[in-house]
Short mmCIF file of C-alpha atoms in Angstrom, two decimals:
data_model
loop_
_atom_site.label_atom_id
_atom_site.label_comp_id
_atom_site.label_asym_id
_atom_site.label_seq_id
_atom_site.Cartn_x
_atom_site.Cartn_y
_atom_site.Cartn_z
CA UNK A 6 69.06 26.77 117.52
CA UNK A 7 65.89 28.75 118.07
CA UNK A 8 65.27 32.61 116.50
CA UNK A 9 65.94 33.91 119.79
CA UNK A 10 69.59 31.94 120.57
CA UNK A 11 70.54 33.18 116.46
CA UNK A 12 69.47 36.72 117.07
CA UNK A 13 71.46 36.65 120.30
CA UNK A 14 74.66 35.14 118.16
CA UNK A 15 74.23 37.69 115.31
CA UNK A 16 74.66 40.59 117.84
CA UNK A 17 77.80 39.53 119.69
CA UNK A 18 78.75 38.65 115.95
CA UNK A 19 78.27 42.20 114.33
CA UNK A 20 79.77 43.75 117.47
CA UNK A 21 83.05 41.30 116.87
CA UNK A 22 83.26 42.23 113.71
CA UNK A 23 83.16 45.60 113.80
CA UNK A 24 85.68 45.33 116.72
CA UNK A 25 88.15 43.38 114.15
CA UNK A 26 87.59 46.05 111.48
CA UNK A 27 84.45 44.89 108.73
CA UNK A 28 82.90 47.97 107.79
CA UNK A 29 79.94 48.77 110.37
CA UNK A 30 77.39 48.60 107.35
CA UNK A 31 78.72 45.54 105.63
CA UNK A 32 78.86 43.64 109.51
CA UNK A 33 75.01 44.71 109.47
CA UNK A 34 74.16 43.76 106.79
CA UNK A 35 75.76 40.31 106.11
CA UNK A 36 75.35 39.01 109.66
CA UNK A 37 71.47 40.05 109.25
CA UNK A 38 71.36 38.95 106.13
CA UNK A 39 72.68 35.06 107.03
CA UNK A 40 70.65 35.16 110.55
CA UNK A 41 67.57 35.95 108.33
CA UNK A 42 68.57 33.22 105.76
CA UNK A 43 69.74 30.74 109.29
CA UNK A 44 65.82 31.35 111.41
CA UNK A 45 63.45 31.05 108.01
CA UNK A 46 65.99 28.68 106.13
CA UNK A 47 64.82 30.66 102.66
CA UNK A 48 67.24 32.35 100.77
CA UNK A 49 64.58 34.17 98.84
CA UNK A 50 62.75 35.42 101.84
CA UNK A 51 66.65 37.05 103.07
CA UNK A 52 66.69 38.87 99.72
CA UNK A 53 63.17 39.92 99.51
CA UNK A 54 63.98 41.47 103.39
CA UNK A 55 67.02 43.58 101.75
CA UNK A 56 65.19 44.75 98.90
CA UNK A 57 62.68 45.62 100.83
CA UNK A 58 65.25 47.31 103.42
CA UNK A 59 66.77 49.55 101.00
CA UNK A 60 63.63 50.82 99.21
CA UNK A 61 62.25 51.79 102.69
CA UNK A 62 65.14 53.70 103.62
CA UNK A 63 67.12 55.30 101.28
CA UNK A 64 63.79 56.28 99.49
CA UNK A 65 62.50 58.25 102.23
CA UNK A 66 61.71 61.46 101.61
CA UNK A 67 63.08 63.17 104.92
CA UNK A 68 66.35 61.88 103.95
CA UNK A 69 66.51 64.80 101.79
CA UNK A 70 67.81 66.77 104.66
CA UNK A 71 70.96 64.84 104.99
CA UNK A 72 72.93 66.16 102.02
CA UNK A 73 71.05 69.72 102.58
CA UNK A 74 72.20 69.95 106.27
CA UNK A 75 75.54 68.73 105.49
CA UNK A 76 75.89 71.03 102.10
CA UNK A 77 74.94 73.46 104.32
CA UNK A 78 77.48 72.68 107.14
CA UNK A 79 80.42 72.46 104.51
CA UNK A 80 79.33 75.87 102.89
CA UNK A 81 79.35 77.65 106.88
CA UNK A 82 82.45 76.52 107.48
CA UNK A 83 84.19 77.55 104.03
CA UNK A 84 82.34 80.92 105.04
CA UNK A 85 84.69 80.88 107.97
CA UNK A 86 81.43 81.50 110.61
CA UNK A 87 82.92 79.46 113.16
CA UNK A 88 86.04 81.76 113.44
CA UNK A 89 83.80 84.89 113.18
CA UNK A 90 81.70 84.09 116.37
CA UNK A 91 84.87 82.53 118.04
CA UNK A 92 86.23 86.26 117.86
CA UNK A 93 82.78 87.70 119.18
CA UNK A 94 82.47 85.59 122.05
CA UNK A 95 86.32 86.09 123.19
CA UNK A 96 86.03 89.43 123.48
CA UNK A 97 82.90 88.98 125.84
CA UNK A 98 84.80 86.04 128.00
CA UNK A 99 88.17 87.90 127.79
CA UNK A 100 88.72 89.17 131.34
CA UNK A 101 87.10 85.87 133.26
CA UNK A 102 89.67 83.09 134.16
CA UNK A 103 89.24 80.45 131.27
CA UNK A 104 87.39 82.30 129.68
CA UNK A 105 88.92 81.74 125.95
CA UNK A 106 87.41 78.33 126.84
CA UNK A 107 83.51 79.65 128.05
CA UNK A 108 84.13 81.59 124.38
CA UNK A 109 84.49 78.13 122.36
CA UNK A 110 82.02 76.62 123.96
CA UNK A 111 79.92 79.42 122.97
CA UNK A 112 80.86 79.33 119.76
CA UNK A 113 80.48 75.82 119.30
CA UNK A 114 76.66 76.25 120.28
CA UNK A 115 75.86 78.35 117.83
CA UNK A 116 78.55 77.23 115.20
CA UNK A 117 76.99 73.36 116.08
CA UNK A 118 73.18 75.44 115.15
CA UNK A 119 74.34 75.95 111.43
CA UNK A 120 76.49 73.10 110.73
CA UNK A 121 74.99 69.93 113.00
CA UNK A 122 78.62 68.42 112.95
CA UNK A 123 80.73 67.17 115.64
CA UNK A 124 83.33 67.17 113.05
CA UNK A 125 83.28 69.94 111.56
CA UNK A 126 83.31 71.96 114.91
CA UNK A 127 86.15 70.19 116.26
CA UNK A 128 88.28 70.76 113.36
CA UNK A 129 87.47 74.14 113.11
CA UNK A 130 87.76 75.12 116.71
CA UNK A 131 91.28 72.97 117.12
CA UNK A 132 92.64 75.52 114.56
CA UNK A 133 90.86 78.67 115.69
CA UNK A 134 90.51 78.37 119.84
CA UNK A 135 93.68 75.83 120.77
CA UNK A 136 96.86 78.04 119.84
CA UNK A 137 94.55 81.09 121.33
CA UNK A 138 94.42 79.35 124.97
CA UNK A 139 98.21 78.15 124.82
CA UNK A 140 99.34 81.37 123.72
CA UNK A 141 97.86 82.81 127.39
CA UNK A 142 99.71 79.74 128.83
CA UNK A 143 96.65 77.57 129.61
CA UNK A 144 97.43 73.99 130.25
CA UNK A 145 97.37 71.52 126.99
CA UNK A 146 94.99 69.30 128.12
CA UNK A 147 92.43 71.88 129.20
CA UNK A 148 92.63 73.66 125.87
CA UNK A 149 91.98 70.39 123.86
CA UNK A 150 89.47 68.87 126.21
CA UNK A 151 86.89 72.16 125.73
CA UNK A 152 87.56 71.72 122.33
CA UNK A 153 86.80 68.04 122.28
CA UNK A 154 83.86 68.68 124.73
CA UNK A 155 82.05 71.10 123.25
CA UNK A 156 82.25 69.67 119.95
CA UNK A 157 79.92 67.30 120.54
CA UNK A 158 77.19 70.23 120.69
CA UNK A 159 77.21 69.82 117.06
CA UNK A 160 75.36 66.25 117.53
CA UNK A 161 72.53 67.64 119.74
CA UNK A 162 71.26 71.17 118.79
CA UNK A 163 69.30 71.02 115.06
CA UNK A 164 69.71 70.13 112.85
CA UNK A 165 71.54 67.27 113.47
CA UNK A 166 72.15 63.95 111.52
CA UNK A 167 72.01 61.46 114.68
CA UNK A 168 68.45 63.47 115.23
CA UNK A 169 67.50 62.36 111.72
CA UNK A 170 68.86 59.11 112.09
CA UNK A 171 67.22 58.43 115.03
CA UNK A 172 63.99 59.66 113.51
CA UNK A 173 63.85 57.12 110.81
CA UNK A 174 64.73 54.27 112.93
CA UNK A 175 62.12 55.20 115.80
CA UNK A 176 59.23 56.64 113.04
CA UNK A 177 59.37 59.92 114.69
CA UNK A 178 59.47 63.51 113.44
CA UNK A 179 62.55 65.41 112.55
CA UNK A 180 60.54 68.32 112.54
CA UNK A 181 59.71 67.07 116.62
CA UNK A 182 63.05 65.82 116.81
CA UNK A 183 65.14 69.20 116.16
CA UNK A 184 62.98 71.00 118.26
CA UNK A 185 63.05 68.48 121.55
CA UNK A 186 67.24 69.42 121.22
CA UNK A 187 67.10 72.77 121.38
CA UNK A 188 66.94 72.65 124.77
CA UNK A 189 69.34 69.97 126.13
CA UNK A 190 71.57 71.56 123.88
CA UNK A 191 71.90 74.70 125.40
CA UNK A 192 71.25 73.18 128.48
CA UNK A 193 74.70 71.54 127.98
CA UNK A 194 76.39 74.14 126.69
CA UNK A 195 75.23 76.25 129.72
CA UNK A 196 76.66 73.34 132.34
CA UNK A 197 80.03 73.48 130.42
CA UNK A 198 80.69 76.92 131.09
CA UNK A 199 79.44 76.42 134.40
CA UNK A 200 82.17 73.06 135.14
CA UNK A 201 84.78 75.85 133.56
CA UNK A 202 83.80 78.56 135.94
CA UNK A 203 84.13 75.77 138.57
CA UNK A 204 87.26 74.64 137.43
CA UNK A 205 88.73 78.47 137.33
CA UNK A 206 87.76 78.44 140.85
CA UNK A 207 88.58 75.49 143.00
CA UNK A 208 91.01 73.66 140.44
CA UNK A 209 92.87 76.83 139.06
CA UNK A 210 96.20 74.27 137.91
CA UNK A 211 93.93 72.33 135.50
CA UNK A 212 93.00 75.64 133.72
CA UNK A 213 96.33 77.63 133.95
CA UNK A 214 96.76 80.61 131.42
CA UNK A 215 95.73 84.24 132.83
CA UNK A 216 93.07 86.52 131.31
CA UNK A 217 93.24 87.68 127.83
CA UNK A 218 92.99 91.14 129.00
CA UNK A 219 94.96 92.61 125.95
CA UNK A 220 92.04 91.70 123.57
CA UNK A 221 91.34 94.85 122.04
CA UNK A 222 87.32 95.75 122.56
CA UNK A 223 85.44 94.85 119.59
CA UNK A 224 82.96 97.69 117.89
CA UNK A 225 78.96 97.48 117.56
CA UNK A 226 79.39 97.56 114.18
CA UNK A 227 82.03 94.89 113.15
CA UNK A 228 80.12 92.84 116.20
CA UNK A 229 77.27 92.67 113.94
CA UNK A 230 78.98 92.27 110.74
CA UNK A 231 80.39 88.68 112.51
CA UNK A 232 76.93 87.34 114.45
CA UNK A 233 74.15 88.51 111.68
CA UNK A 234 75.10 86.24 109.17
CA UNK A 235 74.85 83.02 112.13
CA UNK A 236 71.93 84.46 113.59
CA UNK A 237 69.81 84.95 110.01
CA UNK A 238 70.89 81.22 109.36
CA UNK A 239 69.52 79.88 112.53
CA UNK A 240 66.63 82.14 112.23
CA UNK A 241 65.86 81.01 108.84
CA UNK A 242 66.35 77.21 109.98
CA UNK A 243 65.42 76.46 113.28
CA UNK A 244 62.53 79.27 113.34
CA UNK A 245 60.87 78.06 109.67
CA UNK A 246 60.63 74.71 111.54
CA UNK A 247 59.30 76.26 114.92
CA UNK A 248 56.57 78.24 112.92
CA UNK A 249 55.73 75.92 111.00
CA UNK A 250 56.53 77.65 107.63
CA UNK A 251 58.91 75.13 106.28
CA UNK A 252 59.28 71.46 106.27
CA UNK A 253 62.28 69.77 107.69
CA UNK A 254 63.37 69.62 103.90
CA UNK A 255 62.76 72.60 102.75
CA UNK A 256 64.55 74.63 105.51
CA UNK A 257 67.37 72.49 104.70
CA UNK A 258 67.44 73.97 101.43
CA UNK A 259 66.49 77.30 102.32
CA UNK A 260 69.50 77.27 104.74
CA UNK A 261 71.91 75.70 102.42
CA UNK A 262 71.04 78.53 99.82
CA UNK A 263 71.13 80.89 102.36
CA UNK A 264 74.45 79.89 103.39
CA UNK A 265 75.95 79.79 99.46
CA UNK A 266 74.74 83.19 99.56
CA UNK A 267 76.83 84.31 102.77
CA UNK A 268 80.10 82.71 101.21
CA UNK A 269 80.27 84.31 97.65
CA UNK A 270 78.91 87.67 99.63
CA UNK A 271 81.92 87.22 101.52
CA UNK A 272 84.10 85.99 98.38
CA UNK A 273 84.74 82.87 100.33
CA UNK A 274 83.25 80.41 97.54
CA UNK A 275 84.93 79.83 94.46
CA UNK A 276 84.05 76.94 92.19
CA UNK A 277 86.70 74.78 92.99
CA UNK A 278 85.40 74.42 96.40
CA UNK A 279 81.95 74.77 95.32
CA UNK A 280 82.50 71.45 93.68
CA UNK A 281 84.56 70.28 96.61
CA UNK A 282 81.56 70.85 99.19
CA UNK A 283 79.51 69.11 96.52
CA UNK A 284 81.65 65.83 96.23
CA UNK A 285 81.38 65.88 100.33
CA UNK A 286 78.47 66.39 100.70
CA UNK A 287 77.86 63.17 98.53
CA UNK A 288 80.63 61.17 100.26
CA UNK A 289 79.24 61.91 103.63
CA UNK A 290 75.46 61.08 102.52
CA UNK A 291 76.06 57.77 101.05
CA UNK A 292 77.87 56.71 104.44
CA UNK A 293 74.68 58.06 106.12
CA UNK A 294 71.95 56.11 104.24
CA UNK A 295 74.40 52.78 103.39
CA UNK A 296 74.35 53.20 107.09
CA UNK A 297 70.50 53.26 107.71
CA UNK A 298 69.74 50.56 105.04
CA UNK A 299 72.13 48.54 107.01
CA UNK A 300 70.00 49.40 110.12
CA UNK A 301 66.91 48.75 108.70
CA UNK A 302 67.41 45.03 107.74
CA UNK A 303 68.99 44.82 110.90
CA UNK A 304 66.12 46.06 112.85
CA UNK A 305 63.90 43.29 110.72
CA UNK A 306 66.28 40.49 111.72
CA UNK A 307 65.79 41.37 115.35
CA UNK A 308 61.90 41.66 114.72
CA UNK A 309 62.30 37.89 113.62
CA UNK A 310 64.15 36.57 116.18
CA UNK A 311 61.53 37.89 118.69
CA UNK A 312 64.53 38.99 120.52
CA UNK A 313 63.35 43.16 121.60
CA UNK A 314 60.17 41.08 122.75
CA UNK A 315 61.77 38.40 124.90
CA UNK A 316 64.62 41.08 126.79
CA UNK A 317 60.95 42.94 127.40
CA UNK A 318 59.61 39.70 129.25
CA UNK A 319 62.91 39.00 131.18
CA UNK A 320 63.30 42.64 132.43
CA UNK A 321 59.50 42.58 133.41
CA UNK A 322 59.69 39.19 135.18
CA UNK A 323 62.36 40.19 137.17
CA UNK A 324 60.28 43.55 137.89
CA UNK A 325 62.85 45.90 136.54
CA UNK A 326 62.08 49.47 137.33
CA UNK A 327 61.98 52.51 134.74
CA UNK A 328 65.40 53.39 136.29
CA UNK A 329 66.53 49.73 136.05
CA UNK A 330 65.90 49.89 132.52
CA UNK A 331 67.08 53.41 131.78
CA UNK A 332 70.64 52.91 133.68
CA UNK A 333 71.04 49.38 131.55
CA UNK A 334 70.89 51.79 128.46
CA UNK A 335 72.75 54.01 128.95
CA UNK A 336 75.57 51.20 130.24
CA UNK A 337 75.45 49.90 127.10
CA UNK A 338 75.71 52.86 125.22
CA UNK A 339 78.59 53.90 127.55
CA UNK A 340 80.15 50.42 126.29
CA UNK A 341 79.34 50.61 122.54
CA UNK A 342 81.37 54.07 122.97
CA UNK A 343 84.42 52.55 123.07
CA UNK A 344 84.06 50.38 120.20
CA UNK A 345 81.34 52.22 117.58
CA UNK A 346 80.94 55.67 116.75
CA UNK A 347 78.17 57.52 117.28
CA UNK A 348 74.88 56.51 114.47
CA UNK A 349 76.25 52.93 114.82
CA UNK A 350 75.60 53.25 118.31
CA UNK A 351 71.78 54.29 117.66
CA UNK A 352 71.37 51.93 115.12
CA UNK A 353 72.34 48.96 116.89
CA UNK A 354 70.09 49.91 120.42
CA UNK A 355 67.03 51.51 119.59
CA UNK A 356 65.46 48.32 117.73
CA UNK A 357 66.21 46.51 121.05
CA UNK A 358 65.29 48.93 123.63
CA UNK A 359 61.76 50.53 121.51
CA UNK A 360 59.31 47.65 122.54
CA UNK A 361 60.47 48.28 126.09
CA UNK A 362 59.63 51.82 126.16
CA UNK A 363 56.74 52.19 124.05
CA UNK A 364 54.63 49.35 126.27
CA UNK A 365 55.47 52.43 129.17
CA UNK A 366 53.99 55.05 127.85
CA UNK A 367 57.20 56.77 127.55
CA UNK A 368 57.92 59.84 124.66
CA UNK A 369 59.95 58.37 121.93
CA UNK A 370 61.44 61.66 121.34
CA UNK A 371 62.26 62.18 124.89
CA UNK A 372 64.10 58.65 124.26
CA UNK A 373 66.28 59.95 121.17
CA UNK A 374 67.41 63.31 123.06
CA UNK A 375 68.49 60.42 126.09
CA UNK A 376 70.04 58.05 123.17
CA UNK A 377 71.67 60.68 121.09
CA UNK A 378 73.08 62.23 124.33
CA UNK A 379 74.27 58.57 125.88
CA UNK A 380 75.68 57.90 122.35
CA UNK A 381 77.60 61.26 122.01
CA UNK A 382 79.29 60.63 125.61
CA UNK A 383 81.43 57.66 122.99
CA UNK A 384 82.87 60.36 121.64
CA UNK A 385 84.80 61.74 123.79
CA UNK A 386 86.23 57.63 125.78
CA UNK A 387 89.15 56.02 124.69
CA UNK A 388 89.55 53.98 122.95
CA UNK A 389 87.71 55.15 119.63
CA UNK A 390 86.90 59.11 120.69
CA UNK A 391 86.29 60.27 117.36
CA UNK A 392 86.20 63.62 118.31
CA UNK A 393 89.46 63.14 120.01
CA UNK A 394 91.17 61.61 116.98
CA UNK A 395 89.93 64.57 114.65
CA UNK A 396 91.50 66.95 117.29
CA UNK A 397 94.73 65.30 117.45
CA UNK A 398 94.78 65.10 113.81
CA UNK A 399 94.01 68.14 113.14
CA UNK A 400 96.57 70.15 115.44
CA UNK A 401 99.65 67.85 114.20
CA UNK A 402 101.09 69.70 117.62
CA UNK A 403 104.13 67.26 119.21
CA UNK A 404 103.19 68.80 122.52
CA UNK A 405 100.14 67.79 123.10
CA UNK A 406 99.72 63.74 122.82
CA UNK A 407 96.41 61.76 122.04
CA UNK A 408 96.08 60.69 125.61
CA UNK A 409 96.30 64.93 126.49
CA UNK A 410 93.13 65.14 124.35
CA UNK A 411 91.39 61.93 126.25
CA UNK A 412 92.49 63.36 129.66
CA UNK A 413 91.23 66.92 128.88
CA UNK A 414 87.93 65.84 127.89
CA UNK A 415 87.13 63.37 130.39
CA UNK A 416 86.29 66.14 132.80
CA UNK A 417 83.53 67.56 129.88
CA UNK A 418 82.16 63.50 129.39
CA UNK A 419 81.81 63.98 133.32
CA UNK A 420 79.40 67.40 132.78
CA UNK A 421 77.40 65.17 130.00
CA UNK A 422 76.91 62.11 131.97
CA UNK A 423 75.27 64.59 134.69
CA UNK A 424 72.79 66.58 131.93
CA UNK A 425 72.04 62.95 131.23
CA UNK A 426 70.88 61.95 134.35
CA UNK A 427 68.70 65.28 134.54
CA UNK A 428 67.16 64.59 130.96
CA UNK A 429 66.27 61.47 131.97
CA UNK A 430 64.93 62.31 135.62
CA UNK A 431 62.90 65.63 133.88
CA UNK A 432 61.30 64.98 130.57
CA UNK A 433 60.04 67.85 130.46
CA UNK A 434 63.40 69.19 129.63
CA UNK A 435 63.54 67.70 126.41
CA UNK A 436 59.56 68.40 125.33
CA UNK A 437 58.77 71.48 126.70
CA UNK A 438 59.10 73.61 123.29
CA UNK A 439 56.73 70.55 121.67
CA UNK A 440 54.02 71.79 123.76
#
């Protein structure tokens, strides 16, 4: 077989096996590894390639914002932030129809702005914003699917591991990166409440519930008490980055002190879970970078096989047209959704689809807001919808059944497939806060 036909084979083969249940890391590295070992027939030049793979990765110095980021996440959350904005936006959504669910979406945005975890805001918000909407009778699904919908926030405003991810593999910024999803974050966020004004309007049933007029009107004063600790977070974060006063890194750790400090201010950290966000936060980094290193030989096999290169000359033989190209991506990302979750998805197509864009003249970052957003849609489509999963998991509620979650957030996988199509149609959406 030629380099090309073997590269072909090893990506229907890591795809298979992740589908029958190897470990996405261990499928790329071990099909890799034997294609490598199968195209050069040397053993020693398939080891050299992982040695060098891991060095190149896990070394990396930006990957030092991984376990800051997520420390920090952990620390926000034990903080209880996420129910203290919950409770300010509520009270400024109360008297709208669905308007508990406009609230958790606007929570989620600036809950996803301190934590960067899909997660993490879906667990939080099943707890906190789901027993609020079916206490004022809104319908199951609804409550879960804005839930499960605006979780996904947590993915695309910074800092965000799939932005970092996606940095490494594409050699872009994550300085660039946060800031390009600023934007399309809030820009989703926006369209969300927007689909549940909509839906409050022409499809009332969906929605159900009434008004949660008997919230009592929060003071100034307790107001601020519950958004200044959020806002000095983002502020340190997201505008040390803008200004250009800290590194990627080191407003990682400035945020994740920042944050220890809000917790035991709020006698909300003890050492027990101290040590608990600690062990996490190393759990959830080693998945991250075995992840990457598993990318990165990947993305080496596929440079051998020639096989980015010769999709390139069969798309531009048959003339295929920047929309062509785009609405191929995001098919396959749509399909990869229901199999892989959401960094497997960006590891796997970005090596293939980065020598077609580049030759264009196209922004790579532009490209990883489209790919992170594509990817994210996965998590809300049967039938691996991790954010769905965590959700039902996390209520343990007999009423409301895994396929209630799917349902209710196929309507909010709708709302992102249309920001999609404008991010991709207006770059400029995506870069404007780069210029």
């Amino acid at each position: 077989m030629t380099p090309t036909e073997i590269g072909c084979l090893s990506v229907l083969a890591i795809i298979l096996s992740i589908y029958i249940g190897v470990y996405i890391p261990i499928a790329l590295i071990s099909v890799s590894f034997v294609s490598i070992w199968l195209m050069r027939d040397n053993f020693e030049l398939a080891m050299n390639l992982l040695k060098i793979a891991v060095g190149d990765s896990v070394m990396e110095y930006t990957f030092a914002t991984v376990p800051l980021f997520t420390f920090m996440g952990l620390i926000v959350s034990k903080a209880g932030l996420g129910t203290d904005i919950y409770d300010v936006m509520s009270t400024g959504f109360r008297r709208v129809k669905g308007g508990i669910g406009m609230a958790t979406v606007g929570a989620n945005a600036a809950f996803a702005a301190v934590t960067g975890s899909s997660i993490a805001s879906a667990s939080v918000f099943s707890k906190v914003s789901v027993p609020q909407m079916l206490h004022y009778g809104h319908n199951p699904r609804f409550a879960v699917g804005v839930v499960a919908g605006s979780s996904v926030l947590g993915m695309i405003i910074p800092p965000s591991a799939m932005l970092i991810i996606y940095s490494f593999v594409a050699e872009q910024s994550v300085g660039e990166m946060f800031l390009a999803g600023v934007i399309p974050g809030l820009m989703l966020a926006v369209a969300y409440v927007a689909a549940i004004w909509a839906m409050g309007r022409f499809t009332p049933g969906f929605i159900g519930g009434r008004p949660a007029e008997d919230f009592e009107r929060m003071p100034w004063g307790m107001i601020a008490g519950k958004t200044l600790p959020t806002v000095g977070l983002i502020t340190i974060v997201l505008g040390g980055i803008y200004t250009g006063w800290l590194t990627p890194v080191e407003a990682g750790a400035a945020g994740a002190l920042a944050g220890l400090v809000i917790a035991a201010l709020r006698g909300k950290m003890t050492l027990r879970g101290f040590w608990e966000a600690l062990l996490e936060t190393g759990h959830i980094t080693a998945t991250i970078l075995f992840l990457v290193t598993a990318a990165s030989i990947y993305s080496r096999m596929l440079g051998l096989a020639g096989l980015p290169n010769e999709l390139a000359d069969i798309l531009a033989g048959n003339q295929a047209s920047f929309w062509t190209i785009m609405i191929l991506y995001v098919i396959l990302m749509l399909f990869l959704g229901t199999l892989l979750d959401t960094a497997s998805i960006i590891l796997i197509v970005v090596p293939l689809f980065l020598p077609l864009v580049e030759p264009m003249g196209l922004s790579l970052v532009w490209f990883g807001i489209i790919t992170v957003v594509g990817a994210e849609i996965g998590l809300l489509t049967p039938p691996l919808g991790i954010s769905c999963f965590v959700i039902k998991a996390t209520l343990d509620d007999d009423r409301i059944s895994l396929k209630d979650v799917f349902m209710g957030a196929l309507p909010f996988a709708g709302v992102m497939l249309v920001v999609l199509i404008l991010l991709i149609e207006f770059p400029i959406l995506s870069l404007a806060l780069l210029n």
